[in-house]
Amino acid sequence: MSIFRATLLASACLCASVASAQEALVAVPDAGDTDQIIVTGRAQRLYRTETTTVGKAAQDPLDIPQALQVINKDLFADQGARDATDIYRNISGVSFFSYAGITFRGFRQDQSFYDGMRGNPFIGFSVPQLFNIERVEVLKGPAGLFFGPGSPGGIINYASKVPDDKAAMRLVATAGNYDRRGISAEATGPVDGDGVVTYRLGGFYEASNPYRINTKNVSLIGDGAIAIRTNEGGKLTLQATIYDNDLQANRLRGVLTDNDGNFLGSIRWNANEPTDFLHLKSKAYQARYATAIGDRVMFDAGLRYFKATETQQYHEPRGFLAGSTDLVVREFRDQIRDVDGLSFSANLTARVDLLGMEHKLQTGADWYDETSVLNSRILRAGVTPLSLSNPVYTNSARDVARAALLPFAVTDTRTKRKGAYLQDQISLSEAFILVGGVRYDKFEDGVVGDRFYTDEDVTFRTGAIFKPRRDVSVYLSWSQSFEPQSASSQTIDVGGPFAPVTGDQFEGGVKTDLFDGRLQANFAAYRIVRKNILQADTSLPPVNGQDQLRPIGEVTSKGFEIDLSTDITPNWVALVNYGFNDTKITGTIAGQAITNAVGNRFANAPKHKLGFWTRYQLPAIDTAIAFGGEYVSKRISLSGQGVKPYTIFDASLTKGLGFAELMLRVDNIFDKVYAASGFSAQSGHFPGEPRTFLAEMRLNF
């Protein structure tokens, strides 16, 4: 599908929603009416969230002078989402890069937060799972004020499911093609008669044999939480989660392509032998306390610890054998990643009347300490090449035995972060709001046995909001970000230490919550300038054989985003998101390259991305049908090879059975062969999933 046709489809949805909004307002009673909820089921305002905690305090999105999106569990359910990659199509400005990595407003990143804290248990090459997640909050642009060092594209925060005051149980059985089968269970409710203590228990199991040759996936999640009402308006929540992902032959790279992005072999091809594997075992423990102090002050604090081990043995493709267009050279890699981290955060929000104006003051502090140890040994010689057209796999015991004779190269990296912030949101009147904030950060990074680097930075955020009516806000904002340079780039031999990479963003936009929230249409335009990016300066002689680096890179990202969520009729809901982005190198030394860029273009940064999802409910037969799609324009890989544009479509049907609910879903309806992202000429492009079928039987008690 061309971008014209894709845009036309989005425009049709937008026009239909606007044209029908007033009709919907007349036909539907107030959203708080209990009878309405019974009659229309899940249709009304199905995918909307009224508040977000992406600003470290519960807040109306219209009062935040930056673009944001919230993806809730209802959308997870309707789209059959299992992990983070399943929801990217719903987020404007975000597209898949590799594994858990994304392209966010033109920049590659993989930073994730859990309940506002650092501590992602899915390390290395594993992808965050959604079973125990209530919603995903996305703050776009620099988020340094509340979250500290990070990329200027934005952050993703995973909000966990917590115990509920009402007793409930949910059982889900899953089946699908590629031998998919699974079962999960969740239970929540009060422990005592007064509901002072509540609990939540959940378990998830799913296994499949995906379309790539030799692969088999088994995923286990166990989650438990206790919430204790400590005082009037106060609650302490204790949570523990364990993950066990066993992926056979599934430390995946891509499939080789030509320079135009055409796959040179089947998308089922896999460089891994049947005995290769990736095994992630991780656990996360956290405690969160929140309380109201009177009616104008809120305080919360959290402590999170995680420990994860990712063990992998796999064959890495290294491009064609010299003189061949079929045999792919491989390496054998034996690696163990051990990562553990401890984070703490505390936040205080107070509403104060001063000089006839209401001030919403926020202050907080956070601290994070991480140890990451990589044990790696790579067998580069004597590994049997693999045919791309007719692969013949053997047991890799010989490669395992030979690699075992090599010593592990150990890299022990330490990361420490601490910071504090202060923000004042001033309501000059009911229509005008000013926001100003400042943050101080100090960090220490280094590799044991090498140099440790300590630095500090101050960043700012300002904004103004005009609300011509309570359900419309027009905003302007300026925000900053910074990222410490990588530990390997701070050594004296390469010219270090260096100041952090900095980012500045100007953003303006309009947010709406029209017709009592039944039409949310948001627009944002932005310009990000990222400076102090390190490059090799070839005008300087090497030191001890290492090129000299200098902070001489600058990148500018410009674009706009449109997000629409609406009830077209009382039983018809639609989501549409579109993002345009143009990211280019605007300052550098001629002939030098910035990481993840080729020429002046960035890898896997599409100019156009469109996603939509629409659901129609038939109350008379207790059935809902849904249809969605995604369009991503052409891109380039890390090696400058073309990555073709693609359009795919999905659909689902949900049928109420009285005692249960049956969901049938098909992804990639027309079995489109496409590349989800490009990687390198040696490793190929990551193919997108072919047509898949999923059935879920859901029982709620």
XYZ file of C-alpha atoms in Angstrom:
701
model
C 0.000 0.000 0.000
C 1.338 3.479 -0.879
C 1.651 6.198 1.742
C -1.123 8.042 -0.128
C -3.531 5.163 0.344
C -2.477 4.693 3.960
C -2.968 8.379 4.706
C -6.311 8.330 2.929
C -7.436 5.504 5.198
C -6.374 7.438 8.302
C -8.130 10.555 7.024
C -11.318 8.604 6.466
C -11.255 7.365 10.057
C -10.571 10.887 11.329
C -13.343 12.444 9.267
C -15.825 9.769 10.292
C -14.994 10.270 13.950
C -15.343 14.048 13.835
C -18.572 13.855 11.835
C -20.080 11.323 14.249
C -18.865 12.791 17.513
C -21.868 15.028 18.094
C -24.232 12.186 17.206
C -22.427 9.968 19.701
C -22.738 12.652 22.346
C -26.506 12.802 21.887
C -27.019 9.046 21.716
C -24.913 8.126 24.738
C -25.780 8.951 28.345
C -23.216 10.206 30.799
C -20.072 8.050 31.056
C -20.580 7.666 34.771
C -24.039 6.107 34.380
C -23.989 2.481 35.488
C -26.760 1.494 33.059
C -24.673 2.743 30.136
C -21.798 0.463 31.108
C -24.093 -2.558 31.215
C -25.688 -1.799 27.847
C -22.610 -0.937 25.831
C -20.142 -3.339 27.433
C -16.524 -2.397 26.831
C -17.134 -0.068 23.894
C -17.356 3.303 25.608
C -13.984 5.058 25.957
C -12.464 1.622 25.700
C -8.779 2.423 25.245
C -8.592 5.740 27.078
C -6.841 6.506 30.340
C -7.943 9.631 32.209
C -4.742 10.145 34.194
C -1.081 9.274 33.822
C 1.837 9.004 36.246
C 4.466 9.646 33.596
C 5.181 12.938 35.383
C 5.814 11.104 38.692
C 2.394 12.211 39.991
C -1.137 11.365 38.855
C -2.084 14.057 36.373
C -4.469 14.911 33.547
C -2.570 14.542 30.221
C -3.960 17.944 29.152
C -1.895 19.578 31.914
C 1.430 18.172 30.676
C 3.233 20.332 28.063
C 4.676 17.378 26.129
C 3.218 14.690 23.910
C 2.408 11.402 25.604
C 0.431 8.220 25.030
C -0.953 5.565 27.351
C -1.606 2.010 26.120
C -3.846 0.083 28.544
C -4.603 -3.567 29.193
C -7.844 -3.451 27.163
C -5.823 -2.803 24.030
C -3.341 -5.531 25.048
C -6.255 -7.970 25.227
C -7.896 -6.996 21.932
C -4.600 -7.089 20.052
C -3.339 -10.261 21.709
C -0.204 -8.411 22.828
C 2.378 -10.542 24.615
C 5.471 -8.326 24.680
C 6.554 -4.757 24.004
C 7.078 -5.289 20.272
C 3.348 -6.002 19.892
C 2.327 -2.477 20.912
C 4.793 -0.258 19.017
C 2.341 0.103 16.142
C 0.014 2.013 18.484
C 2.614 4.666 19.332
C 3.341 7.510 16.923
C 7.041 8.288 16.588
C 8.116 4.790 17.703
C 9.208 1.907 15.456
C 11.060 -1.376 15.931
C 14.871 -1.461 15.737
C 16.110 -4.740 17.232
C 15.155 -6.969 20.185
C 13.981 -4.492 22.870
C 15.488 -1.518 21.027
C 13.329 1.044 19.255
C 13.665 4.126 17.092
C 12.076 6.988 19.033
C 11.661 10.297 17.203
C 14.571 9.283 14.985
C 16.979 8.052 17.691
C 17.845 4.503 18.671
C 17.321 3.637 22.328
C 16.306 0.835 24.695
C 15.602 2.566 28.001
C 12.663 1.315 30.066
C 11.307 2.172 33.506
C 9.070 0.189 35.825
C 6.635 2.137 37.990
C 8.793 5.215 37.471
C 12.039 3.503 38.527
C 15.040 2.112 36.713
C 15.524 -1.647 36.860
C 14.557 -3.443 33.653
C 14.817 -7.228 34.259
C 14.863 -7.933 30.488
C 18.540 -7.394 29.850
C 20.648 -7.920 26.748
C 18.535 -9.387 23.971
C 15.249 -10.106 25.751
C 11.998 -8.201 25.258
C 9.740 -6.895 28.100
C 6.646 -9.054 28.667
C 3.185 -7.601 29.343
C 1.426 -10.249 31.461
C 1.799 -8.361 34.744
C 1.573 -4.864 33.217
C -1.513 -2.683 33.690
C -0.561 -0.015 31.170
C 2.384 1.352 29.202
C 3.038 5.085 29.517
C 5.041 6.856 26.827
C 6.454 10.353 27.389
C 7.845 11.782 24.164
C 10.868 14.031 23.946
C 13.450 14.678 26.677
C 12.270 13.273 30.001
C 15.327 14.162 32.056
C 13.480 16.288 34.604
C 11.697 13.288 36.100
C 13.776 10.325 34.922
C 17.373 11.538 34.693
C 19.926 10.670 31.989
C 18.444 9.313 28.772
C 17.883 9.700 25.063
C 15.976 12.794 23.882
C 13.462 10.656 21.946
C 11.442 9.837 25.073
C 10.913 7.113 27.669
C 8.635 4.108 28.160
C 7.298 3.405 31.643
C 5.662 0.056 32.484
C 3.015 0.378 35.206
C 2.528 -2.901 37.089
C -0.762 -4.566 37.975
C -1.533 -4.191 41.681
C -3.947 -5.848 44.156
C -7.591 -4.812 43.849
C -10.180 -4.264 46.575
C -12.713 -6.423 44.697
C -12.291 -10.175 44.496
C -11.764 -11.429 40.944
C -10.156 -14.298 39.082
C -9.186 -14.669 35.439
C -8.136 -17.789 33.550
C -6.896 -17.697 29.956
C -6.088 -20.646 27.688
C -4.222 -19.922 24.449
C -3.660 -21.852 21.226
C -2.414 -20.930 17.768
C -0.367 -21.943 14.778
C 3.358 -22.629 15.111
C 2.397 -24.967 17.974
C 1.519 -22.085 20.261
C -0.123 -23.187 23.502
C -0.372 -21.541 26.860
C -2.300 -20.896 30.023
C -2.365 -18.073 32.539
C -4.212 -17.291 35.740
C -4.676 -14.191 37.885
C -6.460 -13.716 41.191
C -6.924 -10.608 43.293
C -9.033 -9.395 46.197
C -9.112 -8.647 49.935
C -7.386 -10.882 52.463
C -9.368 -9.696 55.480
C -12.980 -8.655 55.906
C -12.191 -4.940 56.149
C -9.998 -4.952 53.050
C -6.972 -3.606 54.927
C -4.798 -6.179 53.171
C -5.328 -7.129 49.525
C -3.416 -9.506 47.301
C -2.663 -10.375 43.701
C -1.255 -13.644 42.338
C -0.527 -14.399 38.706
C 1.116 -17.108 36.650
C 1.835 -17.256 32.914
C 3.064 -20.083 30.680
C 3.348 -20.091 26.912
C 5.316 -22.196 24.439
C 5.639 -22.151 20.662
C 7.799 -23.244 17.752
C 8.105 -19.990 15.759
C 8.558 -19.742 12.006
C 12.370 -19.457 12.064
C 14.031 -22.877 11.611
C 15.080 -24.710 14.829
C 13.431 -22.192 17.170
C 11.359 -23.017 20.224
C 10.200 -20.570 22.892
C 9.054 -21.266 26.432
C 8.095 -18.352 28.669
C 7.215 -18.494 32.364
C 6.198 -15.591 34.605
C 5.218 -15.686 38.262
C 3.948 -12.534 39.945
C 2.686 -11.828 43.454
C 1.835 -8.707 45.409
C 0.428 -7.661 48.771
C -1.037 -4.204 49.435
C -1.524 -2.928 52.989
C -3.645 0.094 53.862
C -1.364 1.745 56.402
C -3.435 4.825 57.150
C -6.302 6.843 55.704
C -5.198 7.517 52.137
C -1.965 5.548 52.508
C -0.940 2.201 51.019
C 2.183 0.047 50.986
C 2.523 -2.384 48.062
C 5.068 -5.212 48.070
C 5.633 -7.092 44.818
C 7.845 -9.931 43.565
C 8.106 -11.168 39.963
C 10.165 -13.947 38.428
C 10.804 -14.546 34.728
C 12.175 -17.595 32.940
C 12.485 -17.358 29.148
C 14.052 -20.390 27.456
C 14.592 -19.712 23.752
C 16.012 -22.557 21.673
C 18.094 -21.454 18.667
C 16.615 -18.038 19.232
C 19.460 -15.591 19.714
C 18.288 -14.383 16.341
C 19.883 -12.191 13.749
C 18.327 -11.463 10.388
C 18.312 -12.873 6.880
C 20.792 -11.540 4.320
C 19.481 -9.099 1.700
C 20.725 -7.298 -1.387
C 21.283 -3.542 -1.345
C 17.670 -2.900 -2.340
C 16.371 -4.812 0.669
C 15.269 -8.025 -1.075
C 15.730 -11.138 1.047
C 18.256 -13.501 -0.545
C 16.805 -16.533 1.205
C 13.705 -17.710 3.014
C 12.659 -15.640 6.035
C 12.628 -18.970 7.918
C 16.432 -19.202 7.578
C 18.340 -19.208 10.842
C 22.093 -19.124 11.442
C 21.592 -20.967 14.757
C 22.020 -24.699 15.207
C 19.264 -26.723 16.973
C 21.349 -26.883 20.160
C 21.949 -23.117 20.334
C 19.974 -21.210 22.960
C 19.266 -18.025 24.864
C 18.074 -18.457 28.455
C 17.014 -15.530 30.615
C 16.331 -15.950 34.320
C 15.474 -12.828 36.243
C 13.651 -11.625 39.302
C 12.442 -8.253 40.481
C 11.354 -7.147 43.940
C 9.883 -3.782 44.760
C 8.163 -1.872 47.525
C 6.074 1.241 46.930
C 4.420 3.487 49.455
C 2.006 6.316 48.656
C -0.059 8.460 50.957
C -2.136 11.608 50.993
C -1.175 14.162 53.624
C -4.315 16.201 54.052
C -6.105 17.061 50.848
C -3.300 19.004 49.130
C -0.146 16.950 49.618
C 0.861 13.583 48.159
C 3.999 11.608 48.956
C 5.308 8.417 47.429
C 8.512 6.416 47.635
C 9.715 3.261 45.923
C 12.536 0.753 46.183
C 13.253 -1.722 43.368
C 15.855 -4.479 43.060
C 16.389 -6.805 40.137
C 18.853 -9.522 39.244
C 19.050 -11.125 35.813
C 21.249 -13.694 34.095
C 21.179 -14.200 30.352
C 23.098 -17.234 29.096
C 23.515 -17.740 25.372
C 25.357 -19.967 22.943
C 24.687 -19.155 19.324
C 26.065 -18.898 15.797
C 26.484 -15.363 14.500
C 26.251 -14.788 10.709
C 29.138 -12.776 9.259
C 28.170 -12.341 5.614
C 28.946 -14.455 2.563
C 32.071 -16.553 2.266
C 34.510 -14.862 -0.129
C 33.605 -15.821 -3.686
C 30.258 -17.365 -2.731
C 26.694 -16.076 -3.001
C 25.236 -18.876 -0.888
C 27.560 -19.911 1.951
C 27.314 -17.711 5.042
C 30.313 -17.422 7.343
C 29.533 -17.914 11.026
C 31.123 -17.386 14.426
C 30.222 -19.291 17.584
C 29.629 -17.157 20.658
C 29.386 -18.297 24.268
C 28.243 -15.465 26.540
C 26.911 -14.956 30.050
C 25.464 -11.614 31.166
C 24.886 -11.022 34.870
C 23.171 -7.761 35.764
C 21.756 -6.551 39.050
C 20.483 -3.131 40.009
C 19.013 -1.306 42.969
C 16.947 1.859 42.575
C 15.182 4.227 44.925
C 12.904 7.181 44.287
C 10.807 9.557 46.362
C 8.397 12.263 45.235
C 6.371 14.964 46.998
C 3.546 16.943 45.402
C 1.908 19.896 47.122
C -0.742 22.399 46.035
C -0.113 25.834 47.491
C -1.985 29.128 47.012
C 0.433 32.030 46.674
C -0.238 35.607 45.492
C -3.678 34.625 44.285
C -2.376 31.758 42.136
C -2.340 28.019 42.697
C 1.114 26.415 42.587
C 1.509 22.694 42.103
C 4.989 22.062 43.505
C 6.752 18.782 42.782
C 10.072 17.713 44.181
C 11.821 14.392 44.308
C 15.044 12.457 44.241
C 16.212 9.148 42.810
C 19.240 6.900 43.011
C 20.368 3.890 40.986
C 23.317 1.490 41.251
C 23.919 -1.222 38.635
C 26.566 -3.891 38.110
C 26.773 -5.520 34.681
C 29.247 -8.342 34.048
C 29.695 -9.840 30.594
C 31.654 -13.073 30.181
C 32.268 -13.653 26.478
C 34.307 -15.976 24.310
C 34.070 -16.039 20.534
C 35.200 -18.834 18.233
C 35.983 -17.201 14.888
C 37.948 -19.881 13.046
C 36.890 -23.334 11.942
C 33.120 -22.805 12.243
C 31.282 -24.498 9.349
C 29.604 -22.032 6.926
C 25.868 -22.473 6.374
C 24.056 -22.496 3.048
C 21.447 -19.777 2.648
C 19.402 -21.707 0.083
C 19.697 -25.225 1.529
C 20.895 -25.110 5.147
C 22.071 -28.398 6.656
C 22.288 -28.262 10.441
C 24.426 -30.487 12.663
C 24.919 -30.776 16.383
C 27.166 -27.904 17.486
C 28.954 -29.940 20.189
C 32.254 -29.519 18.328
C 31.997 -25.721 18.399
C 30.947 -25.763 22.056
C 33.939 -27.941 22.978
C 36.419 -25.808 21.040
C 35.058 -22.573 22.483
C 35.342 -24.048 25.994
C 39.115 -24.103 25.534
C 39.147 -20.313 25.161
C 39.302 -18.015 28.193
C 36.341 -15.777 28.932
C 36.890 -12.084 28.298
C 35.307 -10.380 31.307
C 33.870 -6.863 31.194
C 32.664 -5.606 34.570
C 30.777 -2.328 34.146
C 29.526 -0.223 37.047
C 26.858 2.464 36.706
C 25.691 4.891 39.366
C 23.034 7.595 39.008
C 21.618 10.051 41.515
C 19.565 13.161 41.004
C 16.961 15.529 42.375
C 14.367 17.768 40.743
C 12.013 20.635 41.491
C 9.090 21.764 39.347
C 6.452 24.445 39.823
C 3.216 24.382 37.822
C 1.523 27.746 38.210
C -2.146 28.255 37.364
C -2.284 31.951 36.456
C -5.987 31.477 35.764
C -8.306 28.669 34.720
C -7.016 29.099 31.162
C -3.269 29.759 31.603
C -0.690 27.426 33.176
C 3.068 27.937 33.370
C 5.515 25.125 34.087
C 9.157 25.423 35.096
C 11.522 22.798 36.423
C 15.188 22.142 37.135
C 17.089 18.934 37.825
C 20.554 18.152 39.121
C 22.243 14.839 38.271
C 25.511 13.239 39.212
C 26.745 9.994 37.724
C 29.700 7.634 37.805
C 30.427 5.095 35.076
C 33.352 2.833 34.480
C 34.826 -0.573 33.811
C 36.618 -2.387 36.616
C 40.332 -2.364 35.858
C 39.964 0.731 33.682
C 39.051 4.363 34.193
C 35.971 5.491 36.128
C 34.355 8.739 35.061
C 32.291 11.048 37.257
C 30.406 14.106 36.090
C 27.335 16.158 36.873
C 24.806 18.170 34.930
C 21.857 20.508 35.373
C 18.903 20.349 32.996
C 15.786 22.468 32.642
C 12.203 22.194 31.445
C 9.760 25.018 30.823
C 6.315 25.166 29.284
C 3.134 27.136 28.871
C -0.415 25.816 28.485
C -3.465 27.719 27.271
C -6.874 26.094 27.739
C -9.570 27.947 25.790
C -11.981 25.419 27.304
C -11.529 22.694 29.902
C -11.218 19.930 27.305
C -8.682 21.610 24.971
C -5.102 22.603 25.725
C -2.587 24.369 23.503
C 0.989 24.127 24.713
C 4.594 25.119 24.054
C 7.580 23.629 25.841
C 11.362 23.516 25.931
C 13.113 20.589 27.592
C 16.637 19.251 27.908
C 18.266 15.841 28.151
C 21.738 14.463 28.626
C 23.416 11.070 28.363
C 26.806 10.077 29.756
C 29.224 8.878 27.106
C 29.802 5.131 27.087
C 32.403 3.878 29.540
C 34.596 2.567 26.694
C 34.794 6.080 25.216
C 36.133 7.721 28.370
C 39.661 6.310 28.440
C 42.697 8.565 28.238
C 43.957 6.724 25.131
C 40.975 7.884 23.061
C 41.138 11.432 24.450
C 38.646 11.112 27.294
C 36.995 11.956 29.493
C 34.229 13.736 27.590
C 31.190 15.752 28.575
C 27.780 14.072 28.161
C 25.714 14.063 25.003
C 23.094 16.789 25.335
C 19.665 17.271 23.790
C 17.321 20.243 23.503
C 13.736 20.040 22.288
C 11.200 22.683 21.344
C 7.690 21.281 21.071
C 4.271 22.729 20.461
C 0.931 21.043 20.179
C -2.771 20.740 20.842
C -4.481 18.143 23.049
C -8.216 17.579 23.181
C -10.613 15.586 25.343
C -13.825 16.581 23.595
C -17.384 15.330 24.135
C -16.747 14.106 27.657
C -13.626 12.272 26.569
C -15.141 10.478 23.609
C -12.897 12.310 21.138
C -9.228 12.636 22.018
C -7.298 14.115 19.102
C -3.755 15.314 19.747
C -1.168 17.021 17.548
C 2.499 17.700 18.370
C 5.349 19.251 16.365
C 8.930 19.134 17.613
C 12.565 19.965 16.879
C 15.356 18.156 18.759
C 19.059 19.072 18.540
C 21.496 16.544 19.952
C 25.127 17.628 20.524
C 28.481 16.367 21.830
C 28.244 13.088 19.900
C 31.691 11.500 19.755
C 33.466 10.861 16.454
C 36.951 9.767 15.479
C 39.091 12.760 14.464
C 41.443 11.453 11.782
C 43.387 14.720 11.785
C 44.935 13.566 15.064
C 47.442 10.691 15.357
C 46.339 7.514 17.209
C 47.467 7.004 20.805
C 48.519 3.459 21.713
C 46.853 2.313 18.500
C 43.484 3.934 19.259
C 41.840 6.687 17.202
C 41.239 9.965 18.955
C 37.617 10.818 19.655
C 36.151 14.301 19.820
C 32.632 15.617 20.626
C 32.083 17.045 17.146
C 28.732 15.545 16.153
C 25.348 17.219 15.971
C 22.019 15.734 14.894
C 18.698 17.490 14.313
C 15.370 15.637 14.458
C 12.221 17.385 13.220
C 8.724 16.052 12.872
C 5.111 15.982 13.908
C 2.669 13.405 15.300
C -1.091 12.954 15.265
C -2.946 10.669 17.680
C -6.673 10.040 17.594
C -8.854 8.010 19.940
C -12.600 8.269 19.494
C -16.023 6.705 19.889
C -17.463 7.034 16.400
C -20.773 5.657 17.670
C -21.753 4.162 21.042
C -20.482 0.781 19.811
C -17.672 1.793 17.475
C -14.239 2.919 18.678
C -11.195 3.858 16.576
C -7.521 4.599 17.183
C -5.286 6.262 14.582
C -1.699 7.431 14.962
C 0.640 8.994 12.419
C 4.199 10.214 12.778
C 6.451 12.133 10.391
C 10.138 12.378 11.252
C 13.188 13.780 9.507
C 16.432 13.125 11.368
C 19.693 14.339 9.826
C 23.293 14.980 10.787
C 23.693 18.759 10.904
C 27.209 19.068 12.279
C 30.239 16.832 11.777
C 33.662 16.495 10.226
C 33.530 15.619 6.544
C 34.001 11.915 5.962
C 33.287 10.942 9.549
C 30.360 8.799 10.652
C 28.048 8.979 13.652
C 26.950 5.665 15.163
C 23.676 4.329 13.690
C 23.899 6.764 10.750
C 24.900 6.303 7.112
C 25.735 9.522 5.328
C 23.327 12.013 6.864
C 20.518 9.482 7.447
C 19.825 7.348 10.498
C 19.245 3.598 10.405
C 15.663 2.350 10.861
C 14.281 5.875 11.109
C 11.196 5.971 8.848
C 9.898 9.319 7.640
C 6.324 8.067 7.764
C 4.636 5.671 10.155
C 0.887 5.060 10.356
C -1.067 2.757 12.626
C -4.774 2.257 13.180
C -7.146 -0.020 15.091
C -10.928 0.034 15.054
C -13.396 -2.102 17.005
C -17.153 -2.483 16.462
C -19.360 -4.062 19.088
C -22.618 -5.920 18.370
C -24.400 -6.001 21.759
C -27.318 -8.066 20.463
C -25.065 -11.072 19.880
C -22.391 -10.135 22.461
C -19.707 -9.956 19.785
C -17.002 -7.459 18.809
C -15.000 -7.358 15.594
C -11.774 -5.386 15.217
C -9.472 -4.518 12.345
C -6.114 -2.768 12.288
C -3.002 -2.120 10.288
C 0.436 -0.557 10.184
C 2.390 1.243 7.488
C 6.125 1.986 7.793
C 7.958 3.841 5.022
C 11.345 2.915 3.582
C 14.432 3.005 5.769
C 18.113 2.081 5.612
C 20.079 -0.472 7.630
C 23.230 0.121 9.654
C 25.158 -0.778 6.488
C 23.183 1.568 4.257
C 21.158 -1.163 2.573
C 17.586 -0.333 1.692
C 14.785 -1.519 3.955
C 11.543 -1.710 2.022
C 8.319 -0.056 3.169
C 5.537 -2.338 4.296
C 1.851 -2.399 5.139
C 0.268 -5.202 7.156
C -3.244 -5.787 8.469
C -4.650 -7.618 11.503
C -8.119 -8.544 12.730
C -9.811 -10.050 15.747
C -13.235 -11.332 16.790
C -14.365 -11.497 20.403
C -17.488 -13.494 21.332
C -19.152 -13.545 24.721
C -20.235 -17.047 25.761
C -21.958 -16.158 28.996
C -19.548 -18.087 31.202
C -16.486 -17.036 29.190
C -15.154 -14.956 26.312
C -13.565 -16.317 23.135
C -11.098 -14.206 21.151
C -9.898 -15.193 17.660
C -7.129 -13.152 16.079
C -5.090 -13.185 12.876
C -1.955 -11.088 12.339
C -0.521 -10.195 8.931
C -3.735 -11.292 7.223
C -2.272 -11.342 3.705
C 0.960 -13.128 4.757
C 3.126 -10.189 3.679
C 6.874 -10.880 3.493
C 8.585 -7.806 4.906
C 11.516 -6.600 6.979
C 10.506 -5.232 10.370
C 13.882 -3.459 10.521
C 17.295 -3.476 8.923
C 20.476 -4.463 10.708
C 23.732 -4.998 8.831
C 25.021 -6.455 5.566
C 26.665 -9.274 7.532
C 23.629 -10.149 9.650
C 20.790 -9.171 7.313
C 17.374 -7.655 7.977
C 14.997 -8.793 10.728
C 11.992 -10.371 8.980
C 8.506 -9.577 10.219
C 6.251 -12.405 11.346
C 4.239 -14.198 8.650
C 0.512 -14.788 9.063
C -0.260 -16.066 12.557
C -3.442 -17.240 14.241
C -4.292 -16.960 17.919
C -7.269 -18.177 19.937
C -7.902 -17.323 23.585
C -10.585 -18.625 25.915
C -11.001 -16.189 28.808
C -12.897 -16.984 31.982
C -13.563 -14.198 34.469
C -14.948 -14.800 37.953
